[in-house]
Coordinates of C-alpha atoms and ligand atoms in Angstrom, one line a residue:
M223 CA -18.9 -64.3 66.8
N224 CA -22.1 -65.9 65.5
K225 CA -20.1 -68.9 64.4
I226 CA -18.8 -69.4 67.9
M227 CA -22.1 -68.7 69.7
P228 CA -24.9 -69.1 67.2
W229 CA -27.5 -69.1 70.0
L230 CA -26.4 -65.7 71.4
P231 CA -28.9 -63.5 69.6
L232 CA -31.7 -65.8 70.8
L233 CA -30.3 -65.7 74.4
L234 CA -30.2 -61.9 74.3
V235 CA -33.8 -61.7 73.2
V236 CA -34.9 -64.2 75.9
S237 CA -32.9 -62.4 78.6
F238 CA -34.4 -59.1 77.6
L239 CA -37.9 -60.6 77.8
L240 CA -37.2 -61.8 81.3
L241 CA -35.4 -58.7 82.6
P242 CA -37.2 -56.3 85.0
C243 CA -37.4 -53.1 83.2
S244 CA -38.9 -49.7 83.4
H245 CA -40.3 -49.2 79.9
A246 CA -43.8 -48.0 79.5
Q247 CA -44.4 -51.3 77.8
E248 CA -43.5 -54.1 80.2
P249 CA -42.3 -57.1 78.3
G250 CA -43.0 -60.4 80.1
Y251 CA -46.4 -59.2 81.4
D252 CA -48.3 -60.9 78.5
Q253 CA -48.3 -64.4 79.8
P254 CA -50.9 -67.0 80.9
W255 CA -52.0 -66.3 84.5
R256 CA -50.1 -63.0 84.6
P257 CA -52.5 -60.4 85.9
Q258 CA -53.2 -57.5 83.5
Y259 CA -54.3 -54.8 85.8
H260 CA -53.0 -56.1 89.2
F261 CA -49.5 -55.4 90.3
T262 CA -47.1 -58.3 90.0
P263 CA -43.3 -58.0 90.2
P264 CA -41.3 -58.3 87.0
Q265 CA -39.8 -61.5 88.2
N266 CA -39.4 -63.5 91.5
F267 CA -41.3 -63.7 94.7
M268 CA -43.4 -60.9 96.3
N269 CA -45.4 -60.6 99.4
D270 CA -46.6 -57.6 101.5
P271 CA -47.1 -54.1 100.0
N272 CA -44.8 -51.8 101.9
G273 CA -44.2 -48.0 102.2
T274 CA -47.2 -46.9 100.3
V275 CA -46.9 -43.1 100.0
F276 CA -47.8 -40.4 97.5
Y277 CA -45.1 -37.8 96.9
K278 CA -44.7 -35.2 94.1
G279 CA -47.2 -36.7 91.7
E280 CA -46.2 -40.3 92.2
Y281 CA -47.8 -43.2 94.1
H282 CA -45.1 -45.3 95.5
L283 CA -45.5 -49.0 96.0
F284 CA -42.7 -50.8 97.8
Y285 CA -43.1 -54.5 98.5
Q286 CA -41.5 -57.5 100.2
Y287 CA -39.4 -59.0 97.5
N288 CA -36.9 -61.8 97.0
P289 CA -34.5 -60.5 94.3
E290 CA -32.9 -64.0 94.1
G291 CA -35.7 -66.4 93.7
N292 CA -39.4 -67.3 93.4
V293 CA -40.0 -68.4 97.0
W294 CA -39.7 -66.3 100.2
G295 CA -36.2 -65.3 101.2
H296 CA -33.5 -62.5 101.0
M297 CA -36.3 -60.1 101.8
S298 CA -35.8 -56.6 100.4
W299 CA -38.0 -53.8 99.2
G300 CA -39.0 -54.0 95.6
H301 CA -40.3 -50.7 94.1
A302 CA -42.7 -49.4 91.6
V303 CA -44.3 -46.0 90.9
S304 CA -47.5 -44.9 89.3
T305 CA -49.3 -41.7 88.5
D306 CA -52.8 -43.2 88.7
L307 CA -52.5 -46.3 91.0
V308 CA -53.2 -48.5 88.0
R309 CA -50.3 -48.3 85.6
W310 CA -47.0 -49.1 87.3
K311 CA -43.5 -48.5 86.3
N312 CA -41.0 -50.9 87.9
L313 CA -37.9 -49.4 89.5
P314 CA -34.8 -51.0 90.9
V315 CA -34.9 -52.6 94.4
A316 CA -35.0 -49.8 96.9
L317 CA -33.8 -51.4 100.1
H318 CA -31.6 -54.5 100.1
E319 CA -31.0 -57.1 102.8
V320 CA -27.6 -57.0 104.4
P321 CA -26.5 -60.6 104.0
G322 CA -25.3 -62.2 107.2
Q323 CA -26.9 -59.4 109.2
Y324 CA -30.6 -58.7 108.5
M325 CA -33.4 -59.0 106.0
V326 CA -35.6 -56.0 105.3
Y327 CA -39.1 -56.8 106.4
S328 CA -42.3 -54.9 106.1
G329 CA -42.8 -51.2 107.0
S330 CA -44.1 -47.9 105.8
A331 CA -42.9 -44.6 104.3
V332 CA -43.7 -41.0 105.1
V333 CA -43.0 -37.6 103.6
D334 CA -41.0 -35.7 106.1
W335 CA -42.5 -32.4 104.9
N336 CA -40.6 -30.1 107.4
N337 CA -37.4 -32.1 107.7
S338 CA -38.1 -33.1 111.3
S339 CA -35.5 -35.8 110.9
G340 CA -32.8 -33.5 109.6
L341 CA -32.1 -36.1 106.9
C342 CA -33.6 -34.1 104.1
K343 CA -31.0 -32.4 102.0
N344 CA -33.2 -30.9 99.4
P345 CA -31.3 -28.5 97.1
D346 CA -34.5 -26.4 96.7
P347 CA -34.7 -23.9 99.6
Q348 CA -38.5 -23.7 99.2
D349 CA -38.9 -27.4 99.8
R350 CA -37.5 -29.0 102.9
S351 CA -39.1 -32.4 102.4
C352 CA -37.8 -35.9 101.7
L353 CA -39.0 -39.5 101.9
V354 CA -38.3 -41.6 105.0
A355 CA -38.9 -45.3 105.1
I356 CA -39.4 -47.1 108.4
Y357 CA -38.8 -50.9 108.2
T358 CA -38.1 -53.9 110.3
A359 CA -34.5 -55.2 110.2
A360 CA -35.0 -58.9 110.9
Y361 CA -31.8 -60.1 112.5
K362 CA -31.3 -63.7 113.3
D363 CA -33.0 -63.6 116.7
R364 CA -34.1 -60.0 117.1
Q365 CA -36.4 -57.7 115.1
K366 CA -35.6 -53.9 115.3
Q367 CA -36.9 -50.8 113.5
H368 CA -34.6 -49.0 111.1
I369 CA -35.1 -45.9 109.0
A370 CA -33.7 -45.0 105.5
F371 CA -34.1 -41.7 103.6
S372 CA -34.2 -40.6 100.0
N373 CA -33.6 -37.1 98.7
D374 CA -34.4 -38.0 95.0
R375 CA -38.1 -39.0 95.1
G376 CA -37.4 -42.5 96.2
R377 CA -34.9 -43.4 93.5
T378 CA -32.0 -44.0 95.9
W379 CA -32.0 -44.7 99.6
T380 CA -29.5 -44.3 102.4
N381 CA -29.8 -46.2 105.7
Y382 CA -29.6 -43.9 108.7
S383 CA -26.3 -44.3 110.5
G384 CA -28.0 -44.3 114.0
N385 CA -30.1 -47.4 113.3
P386 CA -31.9 -49.1 115.0
V387 CA -34.4 -46.3 115.9
A388 CA -36.7 -48.6 118.0
D389 CA -35.7 -51.8 119.7
L390 CA -37.7 -53.7 122.4
D391 CA -35.1 -56.5 122.6
A392 CA -37.7 -58.9 121.1
P393 CA -37.6 -61.6 118.4
D394 CA -41.0 -60.6 116.9
F395 CA -41.2 -56.7 117.1
R396 CA -42.1 -55.8 113.6
D397 CA -44.1 -54.1 110.8
P398 CA -43.9 -50.4 111.8
N399 CA -46.6 -48.2 110.3
V400 CA -45.9 -44.5 110.8
F401 CA -48.0 -41.4 110.3
W402 CA -48.0 -37.8 111.3
Y403 CA -50.4 -37.1 114.2
T404 CA -51.4 -33.4 113.6
P405 CA -53.1 -32.7 116.9
Q406 CA -49.9 -33.2 118.9
H407 CA -47.4 -32.4 116.1
K408 CA -45.6 -35.7 116.3
W409 CA -45.0 -39.0 114.5
I410 CA -46.8 -42.1 115.6
M411 CA -45.6 -45.7 115.0
V412 CA -47.8 -48.7 115.4
A413 CA -46.0 -52.0 115.3
V414 CA -46.6 -55.5 116.7
L415 CA -45.2 -58.0 119.1
A416 CA -46.4 -60.6 116.7
D417 CA -46.5 -63.8 118.9
A418 CA -48.2 -62.0 121.9
R419 CA -50.8 -60.5 119.5
T420 CA -50.0 -57.1 120.9
L421 CA -50.0 -53.7 119.3
V422 CA -47.2 -51.3 120.4
V423 CA -47.8 -47.5 120.0
L424 CA -44.7 -45.3 120.0
D425 CA -44.2 -41.6 119.3
S426 CA -41.4 -39.5 118.0
P427 CA -40.6 -35.8 117.2
D428 CA -38.1 -36.6 114.5
L429 CA -38.5 -40.2 113.3
K430 CA -35.1 -41.0 114.9
H431 CA -36.0 -41.2 118.6
W432 CA -39.0 -43.2 119.6
T433 CA -40.8 -43.6 123.0
K434 CA -43.2 -46.5 123.7
R435 CA -46.5 -45.0 124.9
S436 CA -48.9 -48.0 125.1
T437 CA -49.8 -51.5 124.2
F438 CA -53.1 -52.9 123.0
G439 CA -54.3 -56.5 122.5
P440 CA -54.9 -59.4 122.0
A441 CA -58.5 -58.2 121.6
G442 CA -60.0 -61.7 121.7
D443 CA -57.4 -63.5 119.7
T444 CA -56.0 -66.6 121.5
A445 CA -53.9 -68.1 118.7
G446 CA -51.8 -67.0 115.8
Q447 CA -49.8 -63.9 115.2
W448 CA -50.6 -60.3 114.6
E449 CA -48.8 -58.7 111.7
C450 CA -48.7 -55.5 109.7
P451 CA -50.9 -53.2 111.9
D452 CA -52.3 -49.9 110.6
L453 CA -54.1 -47.1 112.4
I454 CA -56.2 -44.7 110.3
E455 CA -59.0 -42.2 110.8
L456 CA -62.0 -42.6 108.6
A457 CA -65.2 -40.7 108.0
V458 CA -68.6 -42.3 108.5
E459 CA -70.3 -42.2 105.2
G460 CA -72.9 -39.4 104.9
T461 CA -71.9 -37.7 108.2
A462 CA -69.2 -35.4 109.6
E463 CA -68.3 -38.0 112.1
K464 CA -64.8 -39.7 112.1
K465 CA -63.5 -42.8 113.9
W466 CA -60.1 -44.4 114.3
V467 CA -59.8 -47.9 112.8
L468 CA -57.1 -50.3 113.9
I469 CA -56.2 -52.8 111.2
I470 CA -54.7 -56.1 112.3
N471 CA -53.4 -58.6 109.8
R472 CA -53.8 -62.0 111.4
N473 CA -51.8 -65.1 110.6
P474 CA -53.7 -67.5 110.6
G475 CA -57.4 -67.5 111.7
A476 CA -59.2 -65.7 108.9
P477 CA -62.8 -66.7 108.0
A478 CA -61.7 -68.5 104.8
G479 CA -58.7 -70.1 106.5
G480 CA -55.1 -69.0 106.8
T481 CA -54.2 -65.3 106.7
G482 CA -56.7 -62.4 106.7
V483 CA -57.4 -58.8 107.8
R484 CA -59.4 -57.9 110.9
Y485 CA -60.2 -54.4 112.2
L486 CA -61.5 -52.7 115.3
I487 CA -63.2 -49.3 115.5
G488 CA -62.5 -46.9 118.3
K489 CA -60.7 -43.9 119.7
F490 CA -57.1 -42.7 119.6
D491 CA -55.7 -39.9 121.8
G492 CA -52.2 -39.8 120.5
A493 CA -51.0 -42.5 122.9
N494 CA -53.7 -45.1 123.4
F495 CA -56.1 -46.9 121.1
A496 CA -59.4 -48.0 122.8
S497 CA -61.9 -50.2 121.0
E498 CA -65.4 -48.8 121.0
V499 CA -67.0 -52.2 121.6
P500 CA -64.6 -54.0 123.9
D501 CA -66.0 -57.5 123.3
A502 CA -66.7 -56.9 119.6
P503 CA -66.6 -60.1 117.6
A504 CA -63.8 -59.9 115.0
L505 CA -64.7 -57.7 112.1
W506 CA -63.1 -58.8 108.8
A507 CA -62.2 -56.8 105.8
D508 CA -62.3 -59.6 103.2
W509 CA -63.9 -63.1 103.1
G510 CA -61.9 -64.5 100.3
K511 CA -58.7 -66.4 100.8
D512 CA -56.3 -64.0 99.2
F513 CA -56.1 -60.6 100.8
Y514 CA -53.4 -59.9 103.4
A515 CA -50.8 -57.6 104.9
T516 CA -52.5 -54.4 103.9
N517 CA -50.9 -51.0 103.6
T518 CA -52.7 -47.7 103.3
W519 CA -51.2 -44.8 101.4
N520 CA -49.8 -41.9 103.3
D521 CA -50.2 -38.3 102.1
L522 CA -52.8 -38.9 99.4
P523 CA -53.7 -35.9 97.3
P524 CA -57.1 -34.3 98.0
G525 CA -59.8 -35.8 95.9
D526 CA -58.5 -39.4 96.2
G527 CA -60.9 -40.3 98.9
E528 CA -59.8 -40.5 102.5
R529 CA -57.7 -43.6 102.5
V530 CA -56.7 -46.1 99.8
W531 CA -55.1 -49.5 100.5
M532 CA -53.9 -52.6 98.8
G533 CA -53.4 -56.1 100.1
W534 CA -51.1 -58.9 99.1
F535 CA -53.1 -61.2 96.8
S536 CA -52.1 -64.5 98.5
N537 CA -52.2 -66.5 101.7
W538 CA -49.3 -67.8 103.7
Q539 CA -50.9 -71.3 103.5
Y540 CA -49.7 -71.6 99.9
A541 CA -47.8 -68.4 98.9
N542 CA -44.6 -70.3 98.1
T543 CA -46.2 -72.9 95.9
E544 CA -48.6 -71.0 93.7
P545 CA -48.2 -72.4 90.2
T546 CA -46.4 -69.5 88.5
V547 CA -42.8 -69.7 87.5
L548 CA -41.3 -66.5 86.4
W549 CA -42.9 -64.4 89.1
R550 CA -44.9 -65.3 92.2
G551 CA -47.4 -63.2 94.3
G552 CA -49.5 -60.2 93.4
Q553 CA -51.4 -57.3 94.9
S554 CA -55.1 -56.7 95.0
V555 CA -56.7 -53.8 93.2
P556 CA -56.3 -50.6 95.2
R557 CA -59.4 -49.8 97.2
T558 CA -60.8 -46.7 98.9
L559 CA -61.9 -47.1 102.5
K560 CA -64.9 -45.6 104.4
L561 CA -67.1 -46.5 107.3
R562 CA -70.8 -47.1 106.8
R563 CA -73.4 -47.4 109.6
Y564 CA -75.5 -50.6 109.7
A565 CA -78.1 -51.7 112.3
D566 CA -75.5 -53.7 114.1
G567 CA -72.8 -51.0 114.1
L568 CA -70.1 -49.4 111.9
R569 CA -68.5 -51.4 109.2
L570 CA -65.5 -50.9 106.8
V571 CA -66.6 -50.5 103.2
Q572 CA -64.2 -50.8 100.2
R573 CA -64.6 -49.6 96.7
P574 CA -62.1 -50.2 93.9
V575 CA -60.4 -46.9 93.0
R576 CA -62.1 -45.0 90.3
E577 CA -58.9 -44.8 88.2
L578 CA -59.6 -48.5 87.2
Q579 CA -62.5 -47.2 85.1
S580 CA -59.9 -45.8 82.7
L581 CA -59.2 -49.4 81.5
R582 CA -62.8 -50.0 80.5
H583 CA -63.7 -50.6 76.8
D584 CA -66.3 -52.6 74.8
K585 CA -69.3 -52.5 77.0
L586 CA -72.2 -54.9 77.1
R587 CA -75.4 -54.0 79.0
T588 CA -78.7 -55.7 79.5
E589 CA -81.5 -54.7 81.8
N590 CA -84.5 -56.4 83.3
S591 CA -84.0 -59.8 81.6
S592 CA -84.6 -63.4 82.6
V593 CA -81.5 -65.6 83.1
A594 CA -82.1 -67.2 79.7
Q595 CA -82.4 -63.8 78.0
A596 CA -79.2 -62.5 79.6
N597 CA -77.3 -65.7 78.5
Q598 CA -78.7 -65.2 75.0
K599 CA -77.4 -61.7 74.9
L600 CA -73.9 -62.9 76.1
R601 CA -73.9 -65.5 73.2
D602 CA -75.2 -63.0 70.6
T603 CA -72.5 -60.6 71.4
A604 CA -69.9 -63.3 71.8
T605 CA -69.0 -61.8 75.2
R606 CA -66.3 -63.9 76.8
G607 CA -63.1 -63.0 78.5
E608 CA -60.3 -63.4 81.0
V609 CA -59.8 -59.7 81.8
Y610 CA -63.0 -57.7 82.6
E611 CA -65.2 -56.0 85.1
L612 CA -68.7 -57.1 85.6
E613 CA -71.5 -55.2 87.5
A614 CA -74.8 -56.9 88.1
E615 CA -78.0 -56.5 90.2
L616 CA -79.6 -59.9 90.6
Q617 CA -83.0 -60.7 92.0
P618 CA -83.4 -64.4 93.1
G619 CA -87.2 -64.3 93.2
E620 CA -88.2 -67.9 94.1
A621 CA -84.8 -69.3 93.1
H622 CA -82.7 -70.5 95.9
E623 CA -79.5 -69.4 94.1
I624 CA -78.5 -67.0 91.4
G625 CA -75.0 -66.2 90.1
F626 CA -72.3 -66.5 87.5
R627 CA -70.1 -69.2 86.1
L628 CA -66.9 -67.3 85.2
R629 CA -63.6 -68.3 83.6
K630 CA -65.6 -71.2 82.3
S631 CA -64.5 -74.0 79.9
K632 CA -65.2 -77.7 79.6
A633 CA -62.6 -78.3 82.3
A634 CA -63.1 -75.4 84.7
E635 CA -65.4 -72.8 86.2
T636 CA -65.4 -70.4 89.1
L637 CA -68.8 -69.6 90.7
V638 CA -69.7 -66.2 92.0
S639 CA -73.1 -66.6 93.5
F640 CA -75.8 -65.5 95.9
D641 CA -77.3 -68.2 98.0
A642 CA -80.7 -66.8 98.8
V643 CA -81.6 -69.4 101.4
H644 CA -78.6 -68.7 103.6
R645 CA -78.4 -65.1 102.4
E646 CA -74.7 -65.3 101.5
V647 CA -72.5 -64.5 98.6
Y648 CA -69.9 -67.1 97.8
V649 CA -67.0 -67.7 95.5
D650 CA -66.4 -71.4 94.7
R651 CA -63.0 -72.2 93.2
T652 CA -63.1 -75.9 93.7
H653 CA -63.2 -76.5 90.0
S654 CA -61.4 -73.3 88.9
G655 CA -58.4 -75.1 87.2
E656 CA -55.0 -75.8 88.7
I657 CA -55.6 -76.4 92.5
S658 CA -53.3 -79.3 93.2
F659 CA -50.4 -77.2 94.6
S660 CA -52.1 -76.9 98.0
K661 CA -54.8 -78.7 99.9
D662 CA -55.8 -75.3 101.3
F663 CA -56.4 -73.7 97.9
P664 CA -59.6 -75.2 96.6
G665 CA -62.9 -74.4 98.4
R666 CA -66.1 -72.4 98.7
F667 CA -65.7 -69.1 100.6
S668 CA -68.8 -67.2 101.7
V669 CA -70.1 -64.2 103.5
K670 CA -73.5 -63.2 104.9
V671 CA -75.1 -60.1 103.5
E672 CA -77.7 -57.7 104.7
Q673 CA -81.3 -58.5 103.9
S674 CA -82.7 -57.1 100.6
A675 CA -84.7 -58.3 97.6
S676 CA -81.8 -58.1 95.3
I677 CA -78.0 -58.3 95.4
K678 CA -75.4 -56.1 93.7
L679 CA -72.1 -57.6 92.6
Q680 CA -69.1 -55.8 91.2
V681 CA -66.6 -58.4 90.0
F682 CA -63.1 -57.8 88.8
V683 CA -61.8 -60.7 86.7
D684 CA -58.2 -61.0 85.7
R685 CA -56.0 -63.8 84.2
S686 CA -55.6 -65.4 87.6
S687 CA -58.1 -63.8 90.0
V688 CA -61.7 -62.9 90.8
E689 CA -62.4 -60.0 93.2
V690 CA -66.0 -59.5 94.3
F691 CA -67.4 -56.3 95.8
V692 CA -70.9 -56.9 97.2
N693 CA -73.5 -54.2 97.7
D694 CA -71.3 -51.2 97.0
G695 CA -68.4 -52.5 98.9
E696 CA -70.2 -53.7 102.0
R697 CA -68.5 -57.1 101.7
V698 CA -65.5 -58.2 99.6
L699 CA -64.1 -61.6 98.6
S700 CA -60.7 -61.8 96.9
N701 CA -59.5 -65.0 95.4
R702 CA -56.7 -66.1 93.0
I703 CA -57.6 -68.8 90.4
Y704 CA -55.5 -70.7 87.9
P705 CA -57.8 -71.7 85.0
P706 CA -56.6 -73.8 82.0
P707 CA -56.1 -72.0 78.7
G708 CA -59.3 -71.0 76.9
S709 CA -61.4 -70.7 80.1
D710 CA -63.1 -67.5 79.1
G711 CA -66.8 -68.3 79.2
I712 CA -69.3 -66.1 81.1
E713 CA -72.7 -67.5 82.1
V714 CA -75.5 -66.5 84.3
Y715 CA -77.4 -69.3 86.2
A716 CA -80.2 -69.7 88.7
E717 CA -81.5 -72.7 90.6
G718 CA -85.3 -72.3 91.0
S719 CA -87.8 -70.1 89.2
G720 CA -88.5 -66.4 89.0
A721 CA -84.9 -65.1 89.0
R722 CA -84.3 -61.8 87.2
V723 CA -81.2 -60.1 86.0
V724 CA -82.2 -56.5 87.0
S725 CA -79.1 -55.2 85.2
L726 CA -75.8 -56.6 83.9
T727 CA -72.9 -54.6 82.6
I728 CA -69.6 -56.0 81.4
W729 CA -66.6 -54.0 80.4
K730 CA -63.5 -55.5 78.8
L731 CA -60.5 -54.1 80.5
N732 CA -57.3 -53.0 78.8
S733 CA -54.0 -54.2 80.1
A734 CA -52.4 -51.7 82.5
W735 CA -49.0 -53.0 81.4
K736 CA -49.2 -51.8 77.8
Ligands
FRU976 C1 -46.5 -60.6 106.7 C2 -45.1 -60.8 107.1 C3 -44.6 -59.6 108.0 C4 -43.1 -59.6 107.8 C5 -43.0 -59.9 106.3 C6 -41.8 -60.7 106.0 O1 -46.8 -61.3 105.5 O2 -44.9 -62.0 107.7 O3 -45.0 -59.8 109.3 O4 -42.6 -58.3 108.0 O5 -44.2 -60.7 106.0 O6 -41.7 -60.9 104.6

């Protein structure tokens, strides 16, 4: 056999390396630009996170997936599970397109704890539950909501024979997000009429029969589409107060250009959402370019914080042309959500989930140093890297700017900085490496911050990304970067005098894929 096909063993090895697989060790994840602790699909194109739900010890992540190529198309639900939101195990595609009929667009998943749907056929008489996924079936010129159910912890799925379960006879009715509304013992679905920038609220006793209850929108938006809505109740930090937050993914129109996530804070009575500040300027969840189509986990275990979400780590402006080959698209780190009160009102704050700390090793710390001393320490300890977490408190003093040059080499650098004159934190990826695949990719993306003498930055750096959490999650900037090989320098800089590095901690992070 070897005489006939001498290259076969090599082919087998290469195919094995390229195959999606469910081993603890994921081959194919140790590549340039392949994120080491962000989720990416084993191969091919991915966009929105879908169906995020916790069930029987596992966090499920489904996602918009093209099983056949590395650009958008043939949309299906890819699937992975994790026991800690950080280390993922890839599973086979959960929901497939039906060629010639419909693609499987975004949606959500719930635990039907009491078998309200009658679809749960659990052999355990003590346990009536099963998983139900609610997704958009995108037909050629109509979008309708379907459900599918799984009686084996999400491993296999059956489409409900009575689909569709919600149909408004519209071409753009999509992205159903479903949750159990305890006060009225019923299911709520929020979905959008995307082009009209309108939220539709429906309810159901059993996930199979849905009644439209209200619409909301366009809430100041005069262009673009609404996609992937979510409605969640969140506590106001440090109080017993709770508020409803309506999350709207907007395409385009985000502060950094292209797609982004806005939110409104208000009340929900089981049928209507009302914004607390009717003319509120748009509030945004992220000021980077790459955070979109968010999905919050349903049924989180107690102790996980109230809500955790994840966003697609890309932007529709260039999602199909990002310069990776084997796979394309990724997810942000998972983040816990809360509301915090500021002088000008309530704001969403996001913190990376604490499970990420389990990846930390090799810590560097310096306190109360000048910029030169901090850089000396980085050199003395040969601290460089492509995969790490950095926490710093910086005091500009008289300097007009202080910050970091990250993923630095002779050919590239990404700036994460505080502009003290304009009181804004920015990420500049103009010289970050490969940027030529889209005119919309390079740029400097900034956000205003609250007034204070120093600035706190928590920065997650991965092989092709920089995610910045400012002042304990008050502002976030998420951005992909594609640096050339060897761009692993870390440098502090200031422009002007008197700047201080109040503290700087850097942890190398282990790969979550090993
Ligand atoms: C958002 C989105 C959704 C749609 C899905 C299709 O990124 O456009 O509205 O369901 O992607 O892949």
